[in-house]
Structure formats: C-alpha cells, structure tokens
C-alpha cells in the first residue's frame, strides 16, 4: 500500500520582474528529475520537504533551510532579480485517492512561514475553488494538536504514530520528521549514513531504530511499550490487591471474624468471603449471620419482649406487697436490735455482778481464814460470844437493833458460790441468746436488702415509659442491635471491597491476557520474519548493485541497530565511497520492499537526490534505475546525467523523465 | 395473782438469816485495822482519822492509787466515816487487841494484837492489801493527814 503519491510540484516566486518559478508533474512509479548541476535541482527537490514541513532533514527549520534563490534573489539572464514573495505548492494523493494541495510560503508579507494551507482538491491540476484549511508546523502541538499540520498529515496517511521512550523518561510521539531520512535521501547529508541525523532535538531514544521499526510496522515498539505498561499495571494491581487484603483483614479483626488467608495473587481466588462466628461459635458468612440476627431482633420486637404496660398492674401489686414486706422486716430488725441491746447490757451487768461476787467470795473466804487465825488468840468471835459481856452476839458489825440475822460465814460463802454459779449460767445463756439474735438479724437484714432491691426495680420500671420493654429484654435487644449495626457496617464495607475485588480480578485477567500475548523474546515471530526478509533482500540488492568491498556472505543485519554489520562490526563508511552509496540505495529500497511485503507503514515514496555520487559506475546506476522502475512505489531521482545517458540507461524501463533543461530551473512562468 | 386466801388457815413467818458483806464481819475489819497499824503506822499507833482514811482506801483497788498520790496531789478524798469501823474498833478494844489512849485519842496495837498481826502477815489472806500497805509504808503520818484534812475542810 502506497500511502502517498506526489502529483504536482509548483514553486512560485514573485519578483520585480514578474512571476518566476517551476511546475513539475510527477507520475506514479519511477520519476527522474534531470537538470544541469547548480541550476536549482536540489532546491526544487528540497522544496518538497519544505512544503511537507519536513525541512528539518535539511538541518534547520522554516525558510532559512531554503536556498537564497527561493527567497532572496535569483539570477536571470545574467542579472539578479530581487524576490518579493515565494511559495511552494504540492498536490498529493493518498492510498484512498484523496487529492489535496499543500501550500507553504517561503517568503511572504502576510503569511507565516510556519503556516501550511491545505486545499481539499487538485488545485494545481485543474481550475476550481477548493475549500482549504490552515495548519501549522514547528509549533507546540504540531504533531498532536488539531491545528498541527503533521497531525493532519499522519491521519491523511493513516499513520498511527507510536509513542516512544525519550531520554527524559516519558513517552513522546514519533515525529514525522524523524522517519523522513529513511525514504528521502537528500544530496548533502543523505549519503553519509543509513540514517542521517536530523536537526532539532526530539529527545527520542534510539531514534533511527524507532523510525525503522515504524516503517516496517514491527511489534517491538509496541511490545516494548506494552512491556513497560504491563510492568506498571502489575505494580499497580499488586498494590491495589495488597491494600485490599489489608482492608479485609482489618475489617475481619474489627468484627472478630475469621481472618481470611488471602493469596498473593487475586486471580487464584474465586470469590472473596467474610465469615463470622454465630452464637454456636460456628463460622458462617456475614450475610447469613446478619439474616439470622435480623430474625432474632424481629422476633424480640414483635413477640418476645414483654412491655411494661402489660405487666403494670401486676407490678403495682408487687410493689405493694414488697413495701409491706420491707416494712415488716424493718420492724422486725428494729425489735431484734433493741432486744440485742438489752441482752448485751444484761450480759455486761451480769459480768460486773460476777466480778463483785467473786471479790465478795474471796473476802468471805479470807474472813473465814481470819477467824481460824483469830481463834487461837481470842475465841470469842468464832464462837459468837461477846468479848465484853460474854453473851451470844451476832457475827456482824451491824447494830443489834436492825434485827438482821446474818448468815453464818460458811453459809454465806455457799450462798455466794451458788449466786456465782447462777450468774455464770446466766451469762452463758445470754451469750447464746445474743449469738442467735445476731445471726437472725443478719438473715433478716439480707431479706430486707433483697426486698428493697426488688421494690426499687419494680418502682423504676413502673416509672419508665409503659410501652418500653422490660429492662432485661431491652438489654438483650440493645446488644443484638449494636451487634447487627456493626455487622451492617462491616458488610457494606465488605460489599465495596468485593466490588473492588472483582474489578481487580478482571484487571488482573486483562493483564495476564496481555502478558500472554507478548512474545517471550524481544522480537515477535513476525518481526523476525521481517528482519530475515530484510536481510535477504538487502544482500541480494547489494549484489545487484555490484557491491564489491566485502563479500556479501559476510554481511548480516544487526538486530540491535537494524543496520548491516560485518562479523559483528558496523560496515565502515570509508571502505569504498561508491559502495557506501550502494549500501544506502539497497537499504532504502529494502525498507520499502519489506514494508510493502509485510503491510508496513512506508509512505510508498523514495527520493534519491543525485544517487550517482562518487563516480558511480554506470552499470550500477542502470541497475538502480531498473530496480526503481520495477518498484511499485513512487520514486524520484534527481540527477544531472545527460539526457542521452539517461535514455541509454533506462531503455525499456517504465519511467517518467522530467528534463528541466540546461538553464536555471527557476524561470519566468508563462501565464 | 389470786391467792387461795379462803383456804389458808394459818400463816407462819420464819425469820431468814441473810447474807452480809464480809466487811461487816468483825474479825475481817479488825484484821484490816491491825494491818494498817502494823505496816503503815509509827509506833503501831494511829489516829481515828488515819484509820478512817485507810479504811476508805482499802475498800477497792482503785482507791489505792489515790492514797499513793496523796502527798503529790494533796487532794484529801471525800471519805465516808464508816460507823462499822468504829464498831470494829470497839470490838477490838474489848478483845484487847487495840488499846485506846484517852490523852492522844489514838489507837495502838496491844501485845495480843501484835500476835494476831504476825499471824495475819504469815497467813494467806489480804495479799493485795499487804502489798499496798508495805509499799505506802509509814509515809502518811497522823500529823500530815490531819494537816491535809484541815486544809481541805477548814472550820
């Protein structure tokens, strides 16, 4: 498929002496532009680059790349003529047969040199009003913006320019200019290397390789890009997945769910699930658990919960009962406490009495002893006889008038002892009584506390909203609701996570599909075929062109640089000057052929300005003309051969010879 | 309570002997006086005031302390002049264990009394009283007691 065909080139120069210029019609296939040296042949050919906005191949931008003859002054009949204005026009058609005419001014009062006007029609071939649109080159966005001429041109040529890596690290579109050196060999720099460097820093890495790959439509460019992209996608997906994993785990921890053991790679997981423990400590899915809890809550709300209003009368009855009970118990306690106090006092006084009695006993016993002691000295008292009157007298210091008959001392002692025994018994009894009363008191106090607690509970419930469920039921309901709300939150979070999970899985699948589609090696099978074909064709053309410096058997194509190498080394461009030219012929033509053979992106146009450099053998040039004439694409060769030589060399060949004569090509235009 | 008074033909009353405090027994009180004279009196002679004071003091152990600190506090206690003491002294004089000096108005221990005193000191009686009297010794003389008494109750 030949994407472009040049139909008509017209250079118009406005001078003080009227209009000058030239008008060239190209044909399909092989075209030879023949002119004498230094008569403006290269200027004319290079104007093609200018009108296409590709003049950077010439080592600059805009009109300064054009020769003075096209913008300052021209020689005519031995004198100089000043140029007022000039423009180049080119009528081209594409593979779809759409014809457009491009106009770019070289020198103009009112037209910017960056402007390229596109007329939608064969403006140079026939008269007519064609609509037009202005585009720009060498401005930011020229290649990608809407007003960019190259954006327009690449869509016109159906070129999808790839994004290629730059030195700065990002990607940039492969500019149209950068492809040009592989099909347009201009006279000055074009013959010095396979890919003559172009001016303007595009910052694109391995520019010549990318251009080569583009023309052959090789997979590597997009594969390399794809690899880069996949690497980024994988990192992104892994990140997303591990973030998701962490979220699931945190969620699981927050609701005491089973912590899922998630794989490093989501694709191996059919679906994500979150399981929690139910009441029986069995793991169930969170949704089942919620369903079950909802059931429990509904049940409780509808039937299970006993409302206070239903039990109010019962509670009031209970309150009364309870109040009575509390009162009774209170009374009982008061009574027991009083009793206890009395008992204790009684016990204390008994104890004091006992002490007194014991002292009394002791003293009585002492008195008894004293009597025995005294009887040795005076027997009167021990016998109850008065020491003065020797009459019977009571054993007492009490006056006789009191008529009190005291007990005998021994009887007195017995009496006291009995008293003591009685008291001791009394104390013991009292002790037991106190103990019993105390334990009784403790029991009743406990009863009272319970009764009071129940009374409080009943009262507080009666005070509450009568429609409310009882406190106990309410507690349980609240617990369940808190739990279910927590689970609702968790499940909605989980659903979001699940959605994201599905997205990640599908993205991961996409990633794997793309990864699968990538060739294992750097070159795809098709790329390898193309390169093999290229090498074969290239070497066969070299043979055809009588390349002789090196045995072509030793030449291979470097898969690294896409240039020919000899035993691993670049072919030196100083071996034989004419052989270098042959290398370039072969190289440029093989690119076209390879592209043609494998549906590449070659524009289908080859331009060689002065291929007969370095005293090229006529035989070789003739062979070039033959090859070009048999090539389907359009080729334009600029040459300064004599018309007879051309005729001789191109005998029987199908070609279009444009002989521009012996004089300057730029000459007065005949209206 | 309803008594079957109609059926009762006669009522007999028998006087019952009643128990009395040992301090009301003559020999107990006489022995106490003997100990005061023997252990805490110069020349085994004591005035009635002194005997009344000690008689009060020996009633219970809390009063011991008051007597111990009498010289410090100079606080003559309100004592009960016990008639039973006087009666005991009478009995003692009759028994000839005490002698009463009409001139001085003081009671002294006789030989017979001294004999009884020795027996009481050896006997297993009045153990706490003996310790108290042996501790306070003869520090409170009749003269000092009288002087203190007069200061407390002038007129």
mmCIF file of C-alpha atoms in Angstrom, chain A residues 233-398:
data_model
loop_
_atom_site.group_PDB
_atom_site.id
_atom_site.type_symbol
_atom_site.label_atom_id
_atom_site.label_comp_id
_atom_site.label_asym_id
_atom_site.label_seq_id
_atom_site.Cartn_x
_atom_site.Cartn_y
_atom_site.Cartn_z
ATOM 1 C CA UNK A 233 -0.067 -2.267 35.622
ATOM 2 C CA UNK A 234 1.279 -5.206 37.573
ATOM 3 C CA UNK A 235 2.783 -2.977 40.235
ATOM 4 C CA UNK A 236 -0.448 -1.028 40.401
ATOM 5 C CA UNK A 237 -2.594 -4.123 40.677
ATOM 6 C CA UNK A 238 -0.329 -5.690 43.273
ATOM 7 C CA UNK A 239 -0.563 -2.518 45.274
ATOM 8 C CA UNK A 240 -4.310 -2.407 44.979
ATOM 9 C CA UNK A 241 -4.577 -6.053 45.920
ATOM 10 C CA UNK A 242 -2.388 -5.801 48.983
ATOM 11 C CA UNK A 243 -4.254 -2.699 50.107
ATOM 12 C CA UNK A 244 -7.493 -4.602 49.663
ATOM 13 C CA UNK A 245 -6.099 -7.559 51.555
ATOM 14 C CA UNK A 246 -5.115 -5.321 54.424
ATOM 15 C CA UNK A 247 -8.573 -3.762 54.475
ATOM 16 C CA UNK A 248 -10.257 -7.159 54.550
ATOM 17 C CA UNK A 249 -8.023 -8.245 57.389
ATOM 18 C CA UNK A 250 -8.655 -5.084 59.364
ATOM 19 C CA UNK A 251 -12.361 -5.437 58.795
ATOM 20 C CA UNK A 252 -12.211 -9.039 59.964
ATOM 21 C CA UNK A 253 -10.380 -8.042 63.116
ATOM 22 C CA UNK A 254 -12.842 -5.234 63.845
ATOM 23 C CA UNK A 255 -15.819 -7.595 63.903
ATOM 24 C CA UNK A 256 -13.984 -10.606 65.323
ATOM 25 C CA UNK A 257 -14.482 -12.504 62.114
ATOM 26 C CA UNK A 258 -12.265 -15.294 60.887
ATOM 27 C CA UNK A 259 -9.226 -13.653 59.387
ATOM 28 C CA UNK A 260 -9.046 -14.809 55.804
ATOM 29 C CA UNK A 261 -5.823 -16.166 54.456
ATOM 30 C CA UNK A 262 -5.610 -14.342 51.159
ATOM 31 C CA UNK A 263 -3.221 -15.334 48.387
ATOM 32 C CA UNK A 264 -0.615 -13.004 46.974
ATOM 33 C CA UNK A 265 -2.337 -13.144 43.624
ATOM 34 C CA UNK A 266 -6.081 -12.457 43.446
ATOM 35 C CA UNK A 267 -6.631 -14.443 40.263
ATOM 36 C CA UNK A 268 -6.421 -17.727 42.148
ATOM 37 C CA UNK A 269 -9.304 -16.652 44.338
ATOM 38 C CA UNK A 270 -12.801 -17.420 43.033
ATOM 39 C CA UNK A 271 -14.538 -15.067 45.370
ATOM 40 C CA UNK A 272 -13.923 -13.133 48.491
ATOM 41 C CA UNK A 273 -15.814 -14.146 51.606
ATOM 42 C CA UNK A 274 -16.081 -12.907 55.149
ATOM 43 C CA UNK A 275 -17.114 -15.376 57.800
ATOM 44 C CA UNK A 276 -18.061 -14.609 61.385
ATOM 45 C CA UNK A 277 -18.882 -16.757 64.389
ATOM 46 C CA UNK A 278 -22.526 -17.258 65.173
ATOM 47 C CA UNK A 279 -23.998 -17.910 68.629
ATOM 48 C CA UNK A 280 -22.877 -21.519 68.491
ATOM 49 C CA UNK A 281 -19.313 -20.478 67.674
ATOM 50 C CA UNK A 282 -19.660 -21.856 64.158
ATOM 51 C CA UNK A 283 -18.308 -19.904 61.206
ATOM 52 C CA UNK A 284 -20.994 -18.621 58.863
ATOM 53 C CA UNK A 285 -20.920 -15.976 56.176
ATOM 54 C CA UNK A 286 -21.510 -12.448 57.415
ATOM 55 C CA UNK A 287 -24.678 -12.187 55.351
ATOM 56 C CA UNK A 288 -26.131 -15.345 56.891
ATOM 57 C CA UNK A 289 -25.253 -14.018 60.308
ATOM 58 C CA UNK A 290 -26.993 -10.728 59.635
ATOM 59 C CA UNK A 291 -30.038 -12.562 58.319
ATOM 60 C CA UNK A 292 -30.152 -14.657 61.454
ATOM 61 C CA UNK A 293 -29.722 -11.651 63.748
ATOM 62 C CA UNK A 294 -32.428 -9.755 61.908
ATOM 63 C CA UNK A 295 -34.724 -12.688 62.572
ATOM 64 C CA UNK A 296 -33.899 -12.699 66.287
ATOM 65 C CA UNK A 297 -34.427 -8.972 66.593
ATOM 66 C CA UNK A 298 -37.720 -9.039 64.723
ATOM 67 C CA UNK A 299 -38.908 -11.863 66.915
ATOM 68 C CA UNK A 300 -38.000 -9.986 70.046
ATOM 69 C CA UNK A 301 -39.552 -6.757 68.875
ATOM 70 C CA UNK A 302 -42.787 -8.357 67.750
ATOM 71 C CA UNK A 303 -43.491 -11.021 70.306
ATOM 72 C CA UNK A 304 -40.781 -11.754 72.715
ATOM 73 C CA UNK A 305 -40.455 -8.511 74.560
ATOM 74 C CA UNK A 306 -42.872 -8.091 77.458
ATOM 75 C CA UNK A 307 -43.877 -4.452 77.595
ATOM 76 C CA UNK A 308 -44.239 -2.727 80.926
ATOM 77 C CA UNK A 309 -47.821 -1.681 80.199
ATOM 78 C CA UNK A 310 -48.750 -5.336 80.105
ATOM 79 C CA UNK A 311 -47.327 -6.020 83.493
ATOM 80 C CA UNK A 312 -48.054 -2.687 85.159
ATOM 81 C CA UNK A 313 -50.930 -3.820 87.357
ATOM 82 C CA UNK A 314 -49.025 -6.893 88.316
ATOM 83 C CA UNK A 315 -46.045 -4.729 89.143
ATOM 84 C CA UNK A 316 -48.122 -2.340 91.226
ATOM 85 C CA UNK A 317 -49.437 -5.290 93.232
ATOM 86 C CA UNK A 318 -45.900 -6.458 93.689
ATOM 87 C CA UNK A 319 -44.782 -3.020 94.771
ATOM 88 C CA UNK A 320 -47.429 -3.015 97.477
ATOM 89 C CA UNK A 321 -46.500 -6.467 98.645
ATOM 90 C CA UNK A 322 -42.904 -5.569 98.621
ATOM 91 C CA UNK A 323 -43.410 -2.350 100.506
ATOM 92 C CA UNK A 324 -45.296 -4.254 103.191
ATOM 93 C CA UNK A 325 -42.579 -6.828 103.375
ATOM 94 C CA UNK A 326 -39.924 -4.166 103.696
ATOM 95 C CA UNK A 327 -41.876 -2.526 106.482
ATOM 96 C CA UNK A 328 -42.336 -5.800 108.328
ATOM 97 C CA UNK A 329 -38.740 -6.689 108.022
ATOM 98 C CA UNK A 330 -37.740 -3.245 109.165
ATOM 99 C CA UNK A 331 -39.871 -3.597 112.263
ATOM 100 C CA UNK A 332 -38.509 -6.982 112.985
ATOM 101 C CA UNK A 333 -34.999 -5.718 112.679
ATOM 102 C CA UNK A 334 -35.675 -2.823 114.999
ATOM 103 C CA UNK A 335 -37.161 -5.185 117.547
ATOM 104 C CA UNK A 336 -34.262 -7.561 117.327
ATOM 105 C CA UNK A 337 -31.798 -4.740 117.623
ATOM 106 C CA UNK A 338 -33.479 -3.447 120.773
ATOM 107 C CA UNK A 339 -33.553 -6.935 122.166
ATOM 108 C CA UNK A 340 -29.908 -7.365 121.368
ATOM 109 C CA UNK A 341 -29.038 -4.142 123.082
ATOM 110 C CA UNK A 342 -30.915 -5.210 126.170
ATOM 111 C CA UNK A 343 -29.293 -8.585 126.121
ATOM 112 C CA UNK A 344 -25.861 -7.061 125.794
ATOM 113 C CA UNK A 345 -26.476 -4.655 128.649
ATOM 114 C CA UNK A 346 -27.799 -7.515 130.707
ATOM 115 C CA UNK A 347 -24.716 -9.503 129.918
ATOM 116 C CA UNK A 348 -22.456 -6.641 130.862
ATOM 117 C CA UNK A 349 -24.194 -6.082 134.167
ATOM 118 C CA UNK A 350 -24.108 -9.806 134.885
ATOM 119 C CA UNK A 351 -20.399 -9.761 134.192
ATOM 120 C CA UNK A 352 -19.932 -6.870 136.571
ATOM 121 C CA UNK A 353 -22.004 -8.644 139.181
ATOM 122 C CA UNK A 354 -19.946 -11.742 138.745
ATOM 123 C CA UNK A 355 -16.772 -9.788 139.362
ATOM 124 C CA UNK A 356 -18.232 -8.299 142.515
ATOM 125 C CA UNK A 357 -19.412 -11.649 143.714
ATOM 126 C CA UNK A 358 -16.054 -13.195 143.105
ATOM 127 C CA UNK A 359 -14.416 -10.427 145.119
ATOM 128 C CA UNK A 360 -17.030 -10.978 147.785
ATOM 129 C CA UNK A 361 -16.329 -14.660 147.814
ATOM 130 C CA UNK A 362 -12.671 -14.054 148.114
ATOM 131 C CA UNK A 363 -13.151 -11.693 151.008
ATOM 132 C CA UNK A 364 -15.519 -14.043 152.726
ATOM 133 C CA UNK A 365 -13.045 -16.821 152.387
ATOM 134 C CA UNK A 366 -10.421 -14.523 153.808
ATOM 135 C CA UNK A 367 -12.704 -13.722 156.704
ATOM 136 C CA UNK A 368 -13.140 -17.413 157.277
ATOM 137 C CA UNK A 369 -9.400 -17.833 157.414
ATOM 138 C CA UNK A 370 -9.100 -14.838 159.725
ATOM 139 C CA UNK A 371 -11.488 -16.457 162.146
ATOM 140 C CA UNK A 372 -9.324 -19.515 162.261
ATOM 141 C CA UNK A 373 -6.286 -17.333 162.799
ATOM 142 C CA UNK A 374 -8.004 -15.321 165.470
ATOM 143 C CA UNK A 375 -9.443 -18.243 167.320
ATOM 144 C CA UNK A 376 -6.011 -19.050 168.624
ATOM 145 C CA UNK A 377 -5.801 -15.653 170.263
ATOM 146 C CA UNK A 378 -9.372 -14.904 171.070
ATOM 147 C CA UNK A 379 -12.124 -17.463 170.607
ATOM 148 C CA UNK A 380 -14.989 -15.139 171.451
ATOM 149 C CA UNK A 381 -15.951 -14.153 167.899
ATOM 150 C CA UNK A 382 -15.524 -17.507 166.400
ATOM 151 C CA UNK A 383 -17.995 -18.854 168.917
ATOM 152 C CA UNK A 384 -20.380 -15.944 168.639
ATOM 153 C CA UNK A 385 -19.793 -14.653 172.118
ATOM 154 C CA UNK A 386 -19.383 -11.041 173.036
ATOM 155 C CA UNK A 387 -15.871 -10.359 174.322
ATOM 156 C CA UNK A 388 -17.206 -7.789 176.748
ATOM 157 C CA UNK A 389 -20.321 -9.338 178.162
ATOM 158 C CA UNK A 390 -19.758 -12.913 177.169
ATOM 159 C CA UNK A 391 -23.327 -13.154 175.803
ATOM 160 C CA UNK A 392 -24.274 -14.509 172.470
ATOM 161 C CA UNK A 393 -23.804 -11.973 169.792
ATOM 162 C CA UNK A 394 -24.435 -11.969 166.027
ATOM 163 C CA UNK A 395 -21.356 -12.230 163.862
ATOM 164 C CA UNK A 396 -21.901 -8.803 162.447
ATOM 165 C CA UNK A 397 -20.864 -5.218 162.879
ATOM 166 C CA UNK A 398 -24.452 -4.233 162.301
#
